[in-house]
Short mmCIF file of C-alpha atoms in Angstrom, two decimals:
data_model
loop_
_atom_site.label_atom_id
_atom_site.label_comp_id
_atom_site.label_asym_id
_atom_site.label_seq_id
_atom_site.Cartn_x
_atom_site.Cartn_y
_atom_site.Cartn_z
CA MET A 1330 -35.71 -30.24 -16.41
CA ASN A 1331 -39.20 -31.17 -15.40
CA ASN A 1332 -41.33 -30.46 -18.43
CA SER A 1333 -44.09 -28.72 -16.23
CA LEU A 1334 -41.41 -26.58 -14.62
CA TYR A 1335 -39.98 -25.54 -17.83
CA ILE A 1336 -43.31 -24.93 -19.58
CA ALA A 1337 -44.45 -22.75 -16.72
CA ALA A 1338 -41.24 -20.87 -16.77
CA THR A 1339 -41.88 -19.96 -20.31
CA GLY A 1340 -45.24 -18.56 -19.48
CA MET A 1341 -43.82 -16.53 -16.73
CA GLN A 1342 -41.07 -15.02 -18.94
CA ALA A 1343 -43.54 -14.19 -21.71
CA GLN A 1344 -45.94 -12.75 -19.45
CA GLN A 1345 -43.29 -10.72 -17.69
CA GLN A 1346 -42.49 -8.96 -21.04
CA ASP A 1347 -46.06 -8.39 -21.59
CA LEU A 1348 -46.36 -6.75 -18.18
CA ASP A 1349 -43.21 -4.54 -19.04
CA THR A 1350 -44.72 -3.56 -22.36
CA ILE A 1351 -48.21 -2.58 -20.86
CA ALA A 1352 -46.32 -0.67 -18.21
CA ASN A 1353 -44.41 1.32 -20.73
CA ASN A 1354 -47.59 1.96 -22.59
CA LEU A 1355 -49.03 3.46 -19.52
CA THR A 1356 -45.98 5.62 -18.80
CA ASN A 1357 -46.27 7.11 -22.24
CA LEU A 1358 -50.00 7.90 -21.84
CA SER A 1359 -49.39 11.67 -22.37
CA THR A 1360 -46.57 11.49 -24.68
CA PRO A 1361 -47.13 13.34 -28.00
CA ALA A 1362 -47.63 10.96 -30.88
CA TYR A 1363 -46.60 7.83 -28.75
CA LYS A 1364 -47.85 4.48 -30.36
CA ALA A 1365 -48.96 1.84 -28.10
CA SER A 1366 -47.03 -1.62 -28.33
CA ASN A 1367 -48.73 -4.94 -28.36
CA VAL A 1368 -47.11 -8.27 -27.42
CA ASN A 1369 -47.74 -11.23 -29.70
CA PHE A 1370 -47.43 -14.62 -28.21
CA GLN A 1371 -46.42 -17.85 -30.13
CA GLU A 1372 -46.29 -21.51 -29.15
CA LEU A 1373 -43.02 -23.26 -29.09
CA MET A 1374 -42.41 -26.59 -30.80
CA TYR A 1375 -44.50 -29.61 -30.10
CA THR A 1376 -42.73 -32.74 -29.25
CA ASP A 1377 -43.66 -36.63 -29.49
CA PRO A 1378 -42.15 -37.96 -26.41
CA LEU A 1379 -42.34 -41.63 -27.86
CA GLY A 1380 -40.29 -40.47 -30.98
CA ALA A 1381 -38.29 -37.88 -28.99
CA ARG A 1382 -38.42 -35.60 -31.90
CA PRO A 1383 -40.32 -32.46 -33.03
CA VAL A 1384 -43.80 -33.18 -34.47
CA GLN A 1385 -44.07 -33.02 -38.23
CA GLY A 1386 -46.23 -30.28 -39.40
CA VAL A 1387 -45.83 -28.24 -36.36
CA PRO A 1388 -42.35 -26.56 -36.81
CA GLY A 1389 -41.08 -24.49 -33.86
CA HIS A 1390 -42.55 -20.93 -33.33
CA ALA A 1391 -45.66 -21.55 -35.46
CA HIS A 1392 -49.11 -20.25 -34.49
CA ALA A 1393 -48.18 -16.63 -33.59
CA LYS A 1394 -51.12 -15.21 -31.85
CA SER A 1395 -51.92 -11.89 -29.97
CA HIS A 1396 -52.93 -11.99 -26.26
CA HIS A 1397 -55.91 -9.78 -27.25
CA THR A 1398 -57.39 -12.25 -29.75
CA HIS A 1399 -57.98 -15.88 -29.65
CA ALA A 1400 -56.75 -17.28 -33.08
CA ALA A 1401 -58.24 -20.55 -34.44
CA GLU A 1402 -55.86 -23.41 -34.67
CA ASN A 1403 -55.04 -24.91 -37.89
CA THR A 1404 -56.77 -28.22 -37.86
CA ALA A 1405 -54.73 -29.41 -40.79
CA GLU A 1406 -51.56 -29.24 -38.75
CA LEU A 1407 -53.27 -30.40 -35.72
CA SER A 1408 -54.33 -33.75 -37.46
CA GLU A 1409 -50.60 -34.44 -38.09
CA GLN A 1410 -49.90 -34.57 -34.24
CA PRO A 1411 -49.46 -37.78 -32.77
CA ALA A 1412 -51.88 -38.37 -29.79
CA THR A 1413 -48.84 -38.16 -27.37
CA ALA A 1414 -47.55 -34.79 -28.57
CA TYR A 1415 -47.24 -31.94 -26.07
CA GLY A 1416 -46.26 -28.46 -26.46
CA SER A 1417 -43.05 -26.92 -25.04
CA GLY A 1418 -44.54 -23.69 -23.74
CA VAL A 1419 -44.75 -20.09 -25.10
CA SER A 1420 -42.51 -17.38 -26.01
CA VAL A 1421 -43.03 -13.68 -27.20
CA GLY A 1422 -43.26 -13.81 -31.19
CA SER A 1423 -43.05 -10.19 -31.72
CA ILE A 1424 -43.86 -6.80 -30.27
CA THR A 1425 -45.57 -4.56 -32.94
CA LYS A 1426 -46.71 -0.93 -32.68
CA ASP A 1427 -50.43 0.23 -33.14
CA PHE A 1428 -50.10 3.20 -35.55
CA SER A 1429 -53.72 4.23 -35.57
CA VAL A 1430 -53.88 8.07 -35.21
CA GLY A 1431 -54.07 9.47 -31.64
CA THR A 1432 -56.41 12.47 -30.59
CA ILE A 1433 -55.50 15.77 -32.37
CA THR A 1434 -55.28 18.42 -29.85
CA GLN A 1435 -55.27 22.21 -30.85
CA THR A 1436 -52.27 24.24 -29.45
CA GLY A 1437 -52.31 27.31 -31.59
CA ALA A 1438 -48.57 27.27 -31.74
CA PRO A 1439 -47.35 27.67 -35.42
CA MET A 1440 -44.40 25.12 -35.07
CA ASP A 1441 -46.70 22.38 -34.02
CA VAL A 1442 -47.85 20.19 -36.74
CA ALA A 1443 -49.96 16.99 -36.47
CA ILE A 1444 -50.39 14.33 -39.08
CA GLN A 1445 -54.09 13.54 -39.67
CA GLY A 1446 -53.79 10.05 -41.12
CA SER A 1447 -51.08 7.81 -42.22
CA GLY A 1448 -47.47 8.80 -42.79
CA PHE A 1449 -44.09 9.72 -41.21
CA ILE A 1450 -41.70 12.46 -41.48
CA GLU A 1451 -38.21 11.62 -42.51
CA VAL A 1452 -35.36 13.07 -40.51
CA THR A 1453 -31.46 12.70 -40.66
CA MET A 1454 -29.81 11.45 -37.41
CA PRO A 1455 -26.56 12.89 -36.14
CA ASP A 1456 -24.66 9.82 -37.64
CA GLY A 1457 -26.44 10.28 -41.04
CA THR A 1458 -28.84 7.52 -40.54
CA LEU A 1459 -32.47 8.20 -41.78
CA ALA A 1460 -35.24 7.70 -39.29
CA TYR A 1461 -38.89 8.51 -39.24
CA THR A 1462 -41.21 10.26 -36.64
CA ARG A 1463 -44.78 11.39 -36.36
CA GLY A 1464 -44.00 13.95 -33.52
CA GLY A 1465 -44.70 17.32 -35.11
CA ARG A 1466 -43.35 20.04 -32.62
CA PHE A 1467 -40.97 21.35 -34.97
CA GLY A 1468 -37.78 23.46 -34.05
CA VAL A 1469 -35.34 25.41 -36.02
CA SER A 1470 -31.56 24.79 -36.05
CA LYS A 1471 -28.71 27.24 -35.50
CA ASP A 1472 -28.56 27.31 -39.40
CA ASN A 1473 -32.29 27.90 -39.72
CA TYR A 1474 -33.40 24.60 -41.03
CA LEU A 1475 -36.39 23.08 -39.94
CA THR A 1476 -35.91 20.13 -37.41
CA SER A 1477 -37.99 17.61 -35.66
CA PRO A 1478 -38.81 17.65 -31.85
CA GLN A 1479 -35.42 15.69 -31.26
CA GLY A 1480 -33.44 18.27 -33.11
CA ASN A 1481 -32.95 16.22 -36.25
CA GLU A 1482 -33.14 17.89 -39.60
CA ILE A 1483 -36.20 16.99 -41.52
CA LYS A 1484 -35.88 15.65 -45.09
CA PRO A 1485 -36.23 17.34 -47.63
CA SER A 1486 -34.39 20.05 -46.03
CA ILE A 1487 -36.26 23.37 -45.34
CA ARG A 1488 -34.35 26.50 -44.48
CA LEU A 1489 -36.42 29.27 -43.08
CA PRO A 1490 -35.44 32.86 -43.40
CA ALA A 1491 -33.52 34.55 -40.43
CA ASN A 1492 -35.98 35.91 -37.87
CA PRO A 1493 -39.30 34.94 -39.78
CA THR A 1494 -42.27 36.99 -38.55
CA SER A 1495 -44.77 34.19 -39.75
CA ILE A 1496 -44.63 30.63 -40.77
CA THR A 1497 -47.42 28.81 -42.63
CA ILE A 1498 -47.70 25.01 -43.01
CA ALA A 1499 -50.59 24.13 -45.42
CA PRO A 1500 -52.30 20.88 -44.95
CA ASN A 1501 -50.47 19.67 -48.28
CA GLY A 1502 -47.11 20.32 -46.60
CA LEU A 1503 -46.21 23.49 -48.49
CA VAL A 1504 -44.25 25.78 -46.14
CA THR A 1505 -44.32 29.71 -46.46
CA ALA A 1506 -42.80 32.40 -44.28
CA THR A 1507 -42.48 36.05 -44.14
CA ALA A 1508 -39.42 37.98 -42.81
CA GLY A 1509 -38.42 41.48 -42.11
CA SER A 1510 -40.85 44.21 -43.32
CA SER A 1511 -42.19 42.04 -46.07
CA THR A 1512 -45.88 40.82 -45.73
CA GLN A 1513 -45.65 38.80 -48.99
CA PRO A 1514 -45.09 35.02 -48.02
CA VAL A 1515 -42.64 33.24 -49.68
CA GLN A 1516 -42.41 29.43 -50.48
CA VAL A 1517 -39.40 27.86 -48.48
CA GLY A 1518 -40.05 24.17 -48.94
CA GLN A 1519 -42.41 21.23 -49.04
CA ILE A 1520 -42.86 18.73 -46.23
CA GLU A 1521 -43.18 15.16 -47.59
CA LEU A 1522 -44.58 12.05 -45.75
CA ALA A 1523 -43.07 8.57 -45.98
CA ASN A 1524 -45.49 5.51 -45.80
CA PHE A 1525 -44.56 1.87 -45.33
CA ASN A 1526 -46.14 -1.28 -46.31
CA ASN A 1527 -46.21 -2.73 -42.83
CA PRO A 1528 -45.48 0.24 -40.52
CA GLY A 1529 -46.23 -2.25 -37.45
CA ALA A 1530 -42.95 -3.81 -38.18
CA LEU A 1531 -40.92 -0.60 -37.79
CA ASN A 1532 -38.00 -0.73 -35.17
CA PRO A 1533 -38.81 1.89 -32.37
CA ILE A 1534 -35.48 3.44 -31.14
CA GLY A 1535 -37.03 5.86 -28.55
CA ASN A 1536 -37.82 9.40 -28.56
CA GLY A 1537 -40.60 8.76 -31.12
CA LEU A 1538 -38.18 7.70 -33.82
CA TYR A 1539 -38.42 4.46 -35.95
CA LEU A 1540 -36.17 2.68 -38.29
CA PRO A 1541 -37.22 0.52 -41.23
CA THR A 1542 -36.96 -3.28 -41.11
CA ASP A 1543 -37.11 -5.89 -43.88
CA ALA A 1544 -40.51 -6.65 -42.59
CA SER A 1545 -41.70 -3.01 -42.66
CA GLY A 1546 -40.49 -2.60 -46.28
CA ARG A 1547 -38.81 0.40 -47.71
CA ALA A 1548 -40.39 3.98 -47.43
CA SER A 1549 -42.39 5.38 -50.24
CA TYR A 1550 -42.72 9.20 -50.49
CA GLY A 1551 -45.45 11.74 -51.36
CA LYS A 1552 -47.10 15.11 -50.51
CA PRO A 1553 -49.52 15.26 -47.68
CA GLY A 1554 -52.96 14.43 -49.08
CA ASP A 1555 -51.70 12.37 -52.11
CA ASN A 1556 -52.84 8.68 -52.41
CA SER A 1557 -52.98 7.17 -49.00
CA ASN A 1558 -51.02 9.89 -47.22
CA GLY A 1559 -52.52 11.79 -44.29
CA THR A 1560 -52.62 15.65 -44.32
CA LEU A 1561 -51.06 18.11 -42.01
CA ALA A 1562 -52.68 20.38 -39.36
CA GLN A 1563 -50.73 23.36 -38.30
CA GLY A 1564 -51.21 24.55 -34.58
CA ALA A 1565 -51.94 20.94 -33.39
CA VAL A 1566 -50.39 18.02 -31.85
CA GLU A 1567 -51.17 14.32 -32.12
CA GLY A 1568 -51.68 12.68 -28.59
CA SER A 1569 -50.69 9.34 -27.65
CA ASN A 1570 -53.08 6.36 -28.94
CA VAL A 1571 -52.77 4.42 -25.81
CA ASN A 1572 -56.35 3.50 -24.45
CA MET A 1573 -55.87 3.57 -20.73
CA VAL A 1574 -58.89 1.21 -19.99
CA ASN A 1575 -57.82 -1.40 -22.58
CA GLN A 1576 -54.27 -1.30 -20.90
CA MET A 1577 -55.60 -1.70 -17.29
CA VAL A 1578 -57.59 -4.76 -18.47
CA SER A 1579 -54.73 -6.20 -20.39
CA LEU A 1580 -52.45 -5.46 -17.25
CA MET A 1581 -54.90 -7.67 -14.95
CA VAL A 1582 -54.92 -10.51 -17.62
CA ALA A 1583 -51.31 -10.61 -17.83
CA GLN A 1584 -50.80 -10.32 -14.00
CA ARG A 1585 -53.27 -13.39 -13.60
CA ALA A 1586 -51.53 -15.21 -16.33
CA TYR A 1587 -48.06 -14.71 -14.59
CA GLU A 1588 -49.57 -15.88 -11.25
CA MET A 1589 -51.07 -18.97 -12.76
CA SER A 1590 -47.57 -19.93 -14.37
CA ALA A 1591 -45.94 -19.30 -11.09
CA LYS A 1592 -48.53 -21.40 -9.36
CA VAL A 1593 -47.80 -24.25 -11.60
CA VAL A 1594 -44.10 -23.97 -10.80
CA GLN A 1595 -44.90 -24.19 -7.26
CA THR A 1596 -47.30 -27.22 -7.61
CA SER A 1597 -44.67 -28.96 -9.67
CA ASP A 1598 -42.16 -28.49 -6.96
CA GLU A 1599 -44.51 -29.80 -4.39
CA LEU A 1600 -45.14 -32.89 -6.30
CA MET A 1601 -41.41 -33.65 -6.98
CA SER A 1602 -40.89 -33.16 -3.11
CA MET A 1603 -43.67 -35.63 -2.56
CA THR A 1604 -42.20 -38.12 -4.87
CA ASN A 1605 -38.78 -37.77 -3.20
CA ASN A 1606 -40.38 -38.36 0.28
CA LEU A 1607 -42.27 -41.51 -1.14
CA ARG A 1608 -38.85 -43.01 -2.34
CA ARG A 1609 -37.29 -42.46 1.09
CA SER A 1610 -40.19 -44.39 2.72
#
């Protein structure tokens, strides 16, 4: 395939994925505890056309860079490229999550809990898999266990008394409740928070749930407020951290980049058509 067509096609594919990601961010502008996704682009392998081989010092898929920033090129690697070397296009290197804390909104509902700072609540999926969430609109299972907004039991398990008259969740995660005619609160459990070395590498599986990956590292656990853990705010919900203005700007940039790549495809096609006509004449 003509190099200009192929390189432009990689640009269109990468920008399309960026557009899809931005659209998903905007769709979740009002989703509680939603975390914005960011697309990171990377250059494909450089090639020396005279040697017909990849260029030494520039292995494929190096120079990952975000479309929000302009990373400086590594001059040591560039110096190893022959003067005739050309790139092979661009691809999506990764899609990462921005885990900055969203706006905390007071709701007054006792089962609403926002995490102020870093940390995740561990839950057990129906198949036994451990997942992690920041969504704090708790529920209660039929067996009176505290559950996540998706209905998954939180870990460590916390069982509430039947028909509780009040539930209190302290900033440090201590859960107390009263039931029946008693006015004396009883401790029923302790909410723990999980943290990761690289939370941006967690794998989102939908509904505000995440799974750990090799890149994210294993979860470490602790009480809210301990070490680098955030604290809990009862009667509040964390909002989405999507910045609408930034996303709209990114949308326009991605649209124009897609259009420019499409224009390269069109121009390359016109040039090849002109070449064919010249050969006929």
